[in-house]
């Protein structure tokens, strides 16, 4: 059985990969959990990789990626951080659902 966090990550990866393909980039999203949680819960550096290939600014590429991206309800926001990362924050509703379903009371 997959953990809920794995499911939301996979869903967002699929959406990002489709968006990248639509923009003409065959590069994978490489979505990872932000270990520090300083910028968001999940992060991708795909704009940096694409920028190196197409000789454009990573921040512009990141903006194009998120401008047409429809976020699932489990994600509350997508923000761009220099030099070209896209940070995703899990929604409070999603996190509350995990907390309620994941805590067992000792009897």
Short mmCIF file of N, CA and C in Angstrom, two decimals:
data_model
loop_
_atom_site.label_atom_id
_atom_site.label_comp_id
_atom_site.label_asym_id
_atom_site.label_seq_id
_atom_site.Cartn_x
_atom_site.Cartn_y
_atom_site.Cartn_z
N UNK A 1 0.84 -1.19 0.00
CA UNK A 1 0.00 0.00 0.00
C UNK A 1 0.88 1.25 0.00
N UNK A 2 0.60 2.16 -0.90
CA UNK A 2 1.38 3.39 -0.99
C UNK A 2 0.98 4.38 0.09
N UNK A 3 1.95 5.11 0.56
CA UNK A 3 1.67 6.18 1.51
C UNK A 3 1.03 7.34 0.75
N UNK A 4 0.19 8.11 1.44
CA UNK A 4 -0.49 9.23 0.80
C UNK A 4 0.50 10.23 0.21
N UNK A 5 1.60 10.48 0.90
CA UNK A 5 2.60 11.42 0.41
C UNK A 5 3.20 10.98 -0.91
N UNK A 6 3.35 9.67 -1.10
CA UNK A 6 3.87 9.15 -2.35
C UNK A 6 2.88 9.38 -3.48
N UNK A 7 1.59 9.23 -3.17
CA UNK A 7 0.56 9.42 -4.18
C UNK A 7 0.50 10.86 -4.66
N UNK A 8 0.56 11.82 -3.75
CA UNK A 8 0.49 13.22 -4.14
C UNK A 8 1.73 13.62 -4.93
N UNK A 9 2.87 13.09 -4.55
CA UNK A 9 4.10 13.37 -5.29
C UNK A 9 4.00 12.83 -6.71
N UNK A 10 3.51 11.62 -6.85
CA UNK A 10 3.38 11.00 -8.18
C UNK A 10 2.37 11.77 -9.03
N UNK A 11 1.26 12.18 -8.43
CA UNK A 11 0.25 12.96 -9.16
C UNK A 11 0.85 14.26 -9.68
N UNK A 12 1.58 14.96 -8.83
CA UNK A 12 2.19 16.23 -9.24
C UNK A 12 3.28 16.00 -10.28
N UNK A 13 4.06 14.94 -10.13
CA UNK A 13 5.08 14.61 -11.14
C UNK A 13 4.44 14.39 -12.51
N UNK A 14 3.33 13.66 -12.53
CA UNK A 14 2.64 13.41 -13.79
C UNK A 14 2.15 14.70 -14.42
N UNK A 15 1.57 15.59 -13.62
CA UNK A 15 1.10 16.87 -14.13
C UNK A 15 2.26 17.71 -14.67
N UNK A 16 3.36 17.75 -13.93
CA UNK A 16 4.53 18.51 -14.37
C UNK A 16 5.12 17.93 -15.66
N UNK A 17 5.24 16.60 -15.72
CA UNK A 17 5.79 15.97 -16.91
C UNK A 17 4.94 16.27 -18.15
N UNK A 18 3.62 16.25 -17.98
CA UNK A 18 2.72 16.58 -19.10
C UNK A 18 2.89 18.03 -19.52
N UNK A 19 3.02 18.92 -18.52
CA UNK A 19 3.20 20.35 -18.81
C UNK A 19 4.53 20.58 -19.54
N UNK A 20 5.58 19.91 -19.11
CA UNK A 20 6.88 20.06 -19.76
C UNK A 20 6.83 19.57 -21.20
N UNK A 21 6.15 18.45 -21.43
CA UNK A 21 6.02 17.94 -22.79
C UNK A 21 5.22 18.90 -23.66
N UNK A 22 4.16 19.48 -23.10
CA UNK A 22 3.33 20.44 -23.85
C UNK A 22 4.15 21.66 -24.25
N UNK A 23 5.10 22.03 -23.42
CA UNK A 23 5.97 23.17 -23.73
C UNK A 23 7.14 22.79 -24.64
N UNK A 24 7.21 21.51 -25.00
CA UNK A 24 8.25 21.07 -25.92
C UNK A 24 9.54 20.61 -25.27
N UNK A 25 9.47 20.32 -23.98
CA UNK A 25 10.66 19.86 -23.26
C UNK A 25 10.47 18.41 -22.85
N UNK A 26 11.34 17.54 -23.29
CA UNK A 26 11.23 16.12 -22.96
C UNK A 26 11.97 15.73 -21.70
N UNK A 27 12.27 16.69 -20.89
CA UNK A 27 13.04 16.46 -19.67
C UNK A 27 12.09 16.08 -18.53
N UNK A 28 12.46 15.15 -17.66
CA UNK A 28 11.58 14.80 -16.53
C UNK A 28 11.55 15.91 -15.48
N UNK A 29 10.48 15.94 -14.70
CA UNK A 29 10.31 17.00 -13.70
C UNK A 29 11.28 16.89 -12.53
N UNK A 30 11.74 15.69 -12.22
CA UNK A 30 12.66 15.48 -11.09
C UNK A 30 12.15 16.13 -9.81
N UNK A 31 10.89 15.90 -9.50
CA UNK A 31 10.27 16.44 -8.30
C UNK A 31 10.79 15.70 -7.07
N UNK A 32 11.23 16.45 -6.08
CA UNK A 32 11.75 15.85 -4.84
C UNK A 32 11.15 16.57 -3.63
N UNK A 33 11.20 15.89 -2.49
CA UNK A 33 10.78 16.52 -1.25
C UNK A 33 11.87 17.49 -0.81
N UNK A 34 11.47 18.67 -0.35
CA UNK A 34 12.42 19.65 0.18
C UNK A 34 12.81 19.20 1.58
N UNK A 35 14.02 18.76 1.75
CA UNK A 35 14.47 18.22 3.04
C UNK A 35 14.47 19.25 4.16
N UNK A 36 14.65 20.52 3.79
CA UNK A 36 14.69 21.56 4.81
C UNK A 36 13.31 22.14 5.09
N UNK A 37 12.38 21.97 4.17
CA UNK A 37 11.04 22.56 4.23
C UNK A 37 11.10 24.08 4.32
N UNK A 38 12.22 24.65 3.91
CA UNK A 38 12.40 26.09 3.98
C UNK A 38 11.65 26.82 2.86
N UNK A 39 11.41 26.15 1.76
CA UNK A 39 10.81 26.81 0.61
C UNK A 39 9.47 26.22 0.20
N UNK A 40 9.19 25.03 0.64
CA UNK A 40 7.96 24.34 0.28
C UNK A 40 8.10 22.88 0.67
N UNK A 41 7.14 22.09 0.26
CA UNK A 41 7.18 20.67 0.60
C UNK A 41 7.82 19.84 -0.51
N UNK A 42 7.57 20.24 -1.75
CA UNK A 42 8.14 19.56 -2.92
C UNK A 42 8.79 20.61 -3.80
N UNK A 43 9.85 20.22 -4.50
CA UNK A 43 10.57 21.18 -5.33
C UNK A 43 11.07 20.50 -6.61
N UNK A 44 11.11 21.29 -7.69
CA UNK A 44 11.71 20.81 -8.93
C UNK A 44 12.73 21.83 -9.42
N UNK A 45 13.81 21.31 -9.97
CA UNK A 45 14.84 22.16 -10.56
C UNK A 45 14.80 22.05 -12.09
N UNK A 46 13.73 21.51 -12.64
CA UNK A 46 13.62 21.32 -14.08
C UNK A 46 13.88 22.61 -14.87
N UNK A 47 13.39 23.79 -14.43
CA UNK A 47 13.68 25.01 -15.19
C UNK A 47 15.17 25.28 -15.36
N UNK A 48 15.97 24.91 -14.37
CA UNK A 48 17.42 25.11 -14.48
C UNK A 48 18.01 24.22 -15.57
N UNK A 49 17.57 22.97 -15.61
CA UNK A 49 18.07 22.03 -16.63
C UNK A 49 17.64 22.46 -18.03
N UNK A 50 16.39 22.90 -18.14
CA UNK A 50 15.87 23.33 -19.45
C UNK A 50 16.60 24.59 -19.91
N UNK A 51 16.82 25.52 -19.01
CA UNK A 51 17.50 26.78 -19.35
C UNK A 51 18.88 26.53 -19.94
N UNK A 52 19.58 25.56 -19.39
CA UNK A 52 20.92 25.25 -19.91
C UNK A 52 20.84 24.72 -21.34
N UNK A 53 19.76 24.01 -21.65
CA UNK A 53 19.60 23.44 -23.00
C UNK A 53 19.13 24.47 -24.03
N UNK A 54 18.22 25.35 -23.63
CA UNK A 54 17.61 26.27 -24.60
C UNK A 54 18.16 27.69 -24.52
N UNK A 55 19.11 27.92 -23.64
CA UNK A 55 19.77 29.22 -23.49
C UNK A 55 18.79 30.34 -23.18
N UNK A 56 17.89 30.07 -22.22
CA UNK A 56 16.95 31.09 -21.74
C UNK A 56 17.08 31.18 -20.23
N UNK A 57 16.48 32.20 -19.66
CA UNK A 57 16.56 32.41 -18.22
C UNK A 57 15.69 31.40 -17.48
N UNK A 58 16.23 30.75 -16.45
CA UNK A 58 15.46 29.75 -15.70
C UNK A 58 14.19 30.31 -15.07
N UNK A 59 14.23 31.55 -14.63
CA UNK A 59 13.05 32.16 -14.01
C UNK A 59 11.91 32.29 -15.02
N UNK A 60 12.24 32.64 -16.26
CA UNK A 60 11.22 32.74 -17.32
C UNK A 60 10.62 31.37 -17.63
N UNK A 61 11.46 30.37 -17.67
CA UNK A 61 10.99 29.01 -17.95
C UNK A 61 10.08 28.54 -16.81
N UNK A 62 10.48 28.80 -15.57
CA UNK A 62 9.67 28.42 -14.42
C UNK A 62 8.30 29.09 -14.49
N UNK A 63 8.26 30.35 -14.86
CA UNK A 63 6.99 31.07 -14.98
C UNK A 63 6.09 30.44 -16.04
N UNK A 64 6.66 30.06 -17.17
CA UNK A 64 5.88 29.41 -18.22
C UNK A 64 5.32 28.07 -17.74
N UNK A 65 6.11 27.36 -16.98
CA UNK A 65 5.67 26.04 -16.50
C UNK A 65 4.47 26.19 -15.57
N UNK A 66 4.57 27.06 -14.58
CA UNK A 66 3.47 27.15 -13.60
C UNK A 66 2.28 27.95 -14.12
N UNK A 67 2.48 28.79 -15.14
CA UNK A 67 1.36 29.60 -15.63
C UNK A 67 0.24 28.75 -16.20
N UNK A 68 0.55 27.60 -16.75
CA UNK A 68 -0.48 26.75 -17.32
C UNK A 68 -0.73 25.48 -16.54
N UNK A 69 -0.24 25.43 -15.32
CA UNK A 69 -0.33 24.22 -14.53
C UNK A 69 -1.53 24.29 -13.59
N UNK A 70 -2.44 23.34 -13.71
CA UNK A 70 -3.58 23.26 -12.82
C UNK A 70 -3.19 22.37 -11.64
N UNK A 71 -3.13 22.98 -10.48
CA UNK A 71 -2.67 22.25 -9.29
C UNK A 71 -3.78 21.37 -8.71
N UNK A 72 -3.41 20.19 -8.24
CA UNK A 72 -4.40 19.34 -7.57
C UNK A 72 -4.78 19.96 -6.22
N UNK A 73 -5.88 19.52 -5.64
CA UNK A 73 -6.36 20.08 -4.37
C UNK A 73 -5.39 19.84 -3.22
N UNK A 74 -4.50 18.87 -3.37
CA UNK A 74 -3.53 18.57 -2.32
C UNK A 74 -2.39 19.59 -2.27
N UNK A 75 -2.29 20.44 -3.28
CA UNK A 75 -1.25 21.47 -3.36
C UNK A 75 -1.88 22.84 -3.22
N UNK A 76 -1.41 23.63 -2.26
CA UNK A 76 -2.00 24.96 -2.05
C UNK A 76 -1.34 26.04 -2.89
N UNK A 77 -0.05 25.87 -3.22
CA UNK A 77 0.61 26.91 -4.00
C UNK A 77 1.85 26.39 -4.71
N UNK A 78 2.19 27.12 -5.76
CA UNK A 78 3.43 26.90 -6.50
C UNK A 78 4.12 28.25 -6.60
N UNK A 79 5.36 28.31 -6.14
CA UNK A 79 6.11 29.57 -6.17
C UNK A 79 7.45 29.34 -6.85
N UNK A 80 7.98 30.42 -7.38
CA UNK A 80 9.27 30.36 -8.06
C UNK A 80 10.32 31.01 -7.17
N UNK A 81 11.46 30.35 -7.07
CA UNK A 81 12.56 30.88 -6.27
C UNK A 81 13.83 30.89 -7.12
N UNK A 82 14.63 31.91 -6.93
CA UNK A 82 15.89 32.03 -7.67
C UNK A 82 16.80 30.86 -7.33
N UNK A 83 17.54 30.39 -8.26
CA UNK A 83 17.71 30.89 -9.61
C UNK A 83 16.71 30.34 -10.62
N UNK A 84 15.81 29.42 -10.20
CA UNK A 84 14.82 28.89 -11.12
C UNK A 84 14.14 27.64 -10.61
N UNK A 85 14.02 27.54 -9.32
CA UNK A 85 13.33 26.40 -8.71
C UNK A 85 11.83 26.68 -8.68
N UNK A 86 11.03 25.62 -8.70
CA UNK A 86 9.60 25.74 -8.46
C UNK A 86 9.30 24.98 -7.18
N UNK A 87 8.74 25.68 -6.21
CA UNK A 87 8.41 25.10 -4.90
C UNK A 87 6.91 24.91 -4.79
N UNK A 88 6.51 23.75 -4.28
CA UNK A 88 5.10 23.42 -4.10
C UNK A 88 4.83 23.20 -2.62
N UNK A 89 3.73 23.77 -2.16
CA UNK A 89 3.34 23.63 -0.76
C UNK A 89 2.08 22.80 -0.67
N UNK A 90 2.10 21.79 0.21
CA UNK A 90 0.93 20.95 0.42
C UNK A 90 -0.16 21.77 1.12
N UNK A 91 -1.41 21.49 0.76
CA UNK A 91 -2.54 22.23 1.35
C UNK A 91 -2.78 21.78 2.79
N UNK A 92 -3.32 22.69 3.59
CA UNK A 92 -3.65 22.36 4.98
C UNK A 92 -4.68 21.25 5.05
N UNK A 93 -5.64 21.25 4.13
CA UNK A 93 -6.65 20.20 4.12
C UNK A 93 -6.01 18.83 3.90
N UNK A 94 -5.07 18.77 3.00
CA UNK A 94 -4.37 17.52 2.73
C UNK A 94 -3.57 17.07 3.95
N UNK A 95 -2.84 17.99 4.55
CA UNK A 95 -2.04 17.66 5.73
C UNK A 95 -2.91 17.26 6.91
N UNK A 96 -4.04 17.93 7.08
CA UNK A 96 -4.96 17.55 8.16
C UNK A 96 -5.50 16.15 7.95
N UNK A 97 -5.78 15.80 6.69
CA UNK A 97 -6.27 14.47 6.38
C UNK A 97 -5.24 13.40 6.71
N UNK A 98 -3.99 13.68 6.44
CA UNK A 98 -2.92 12.74 6.78
C UNK A 98 -2.82 12.59 8.30
N UNK A 99 -2.86 13.72 9.00
CA UNK A 99 -2.72 13.69 10.45
C UNK A 99 -3.87 12.92 11.08
N UNK A 100 -5.08 13.14 10.61
CA UNK A 100 -6.24 12.44 11.17
C UNK A 100 -6.20 10.95 10.88
N UNK A 101 -5.78 10.58 9.68
CA UNK A 101 -5.75 9.17 9.31
C UNK A 101 -4.51 8.45 9.76
N UNK A 102 -3.48 9.19 10.14
CA UNK A 102 -2.21 8.55 10.44
C UNK A 102 -1.88 8.41 11.91
N UNK A 103 -2.72 8.93 12.78
CA UNK A 103 -2.43 8.88 14.20
C UNK A 103 -3.35 7.85 14.85
N UNK A 104 -2.75 6.87 15.49
CA UNK A 104 -3.54 5.85 16.21
C UNK A 104 -3.49 6.15 17.69
N UNK A 105 -4.65 6.14 18.29
CA UNK A 105 -4.71 6.39 19.73
C UNK A 105 -4.43 5.10 20.50
N UNK A 106 -3.57 5.15 21.49
CA UNK A 106 -3.31 3.94 22.28
C UNK A 106 -4.53 3.59 23.13
N UNK A 107 -4.89 2.33 23.13
CA UNK A 107 -6.06 1.87 23.94
C UNK A 107 -5.61 1.00 25.08
#
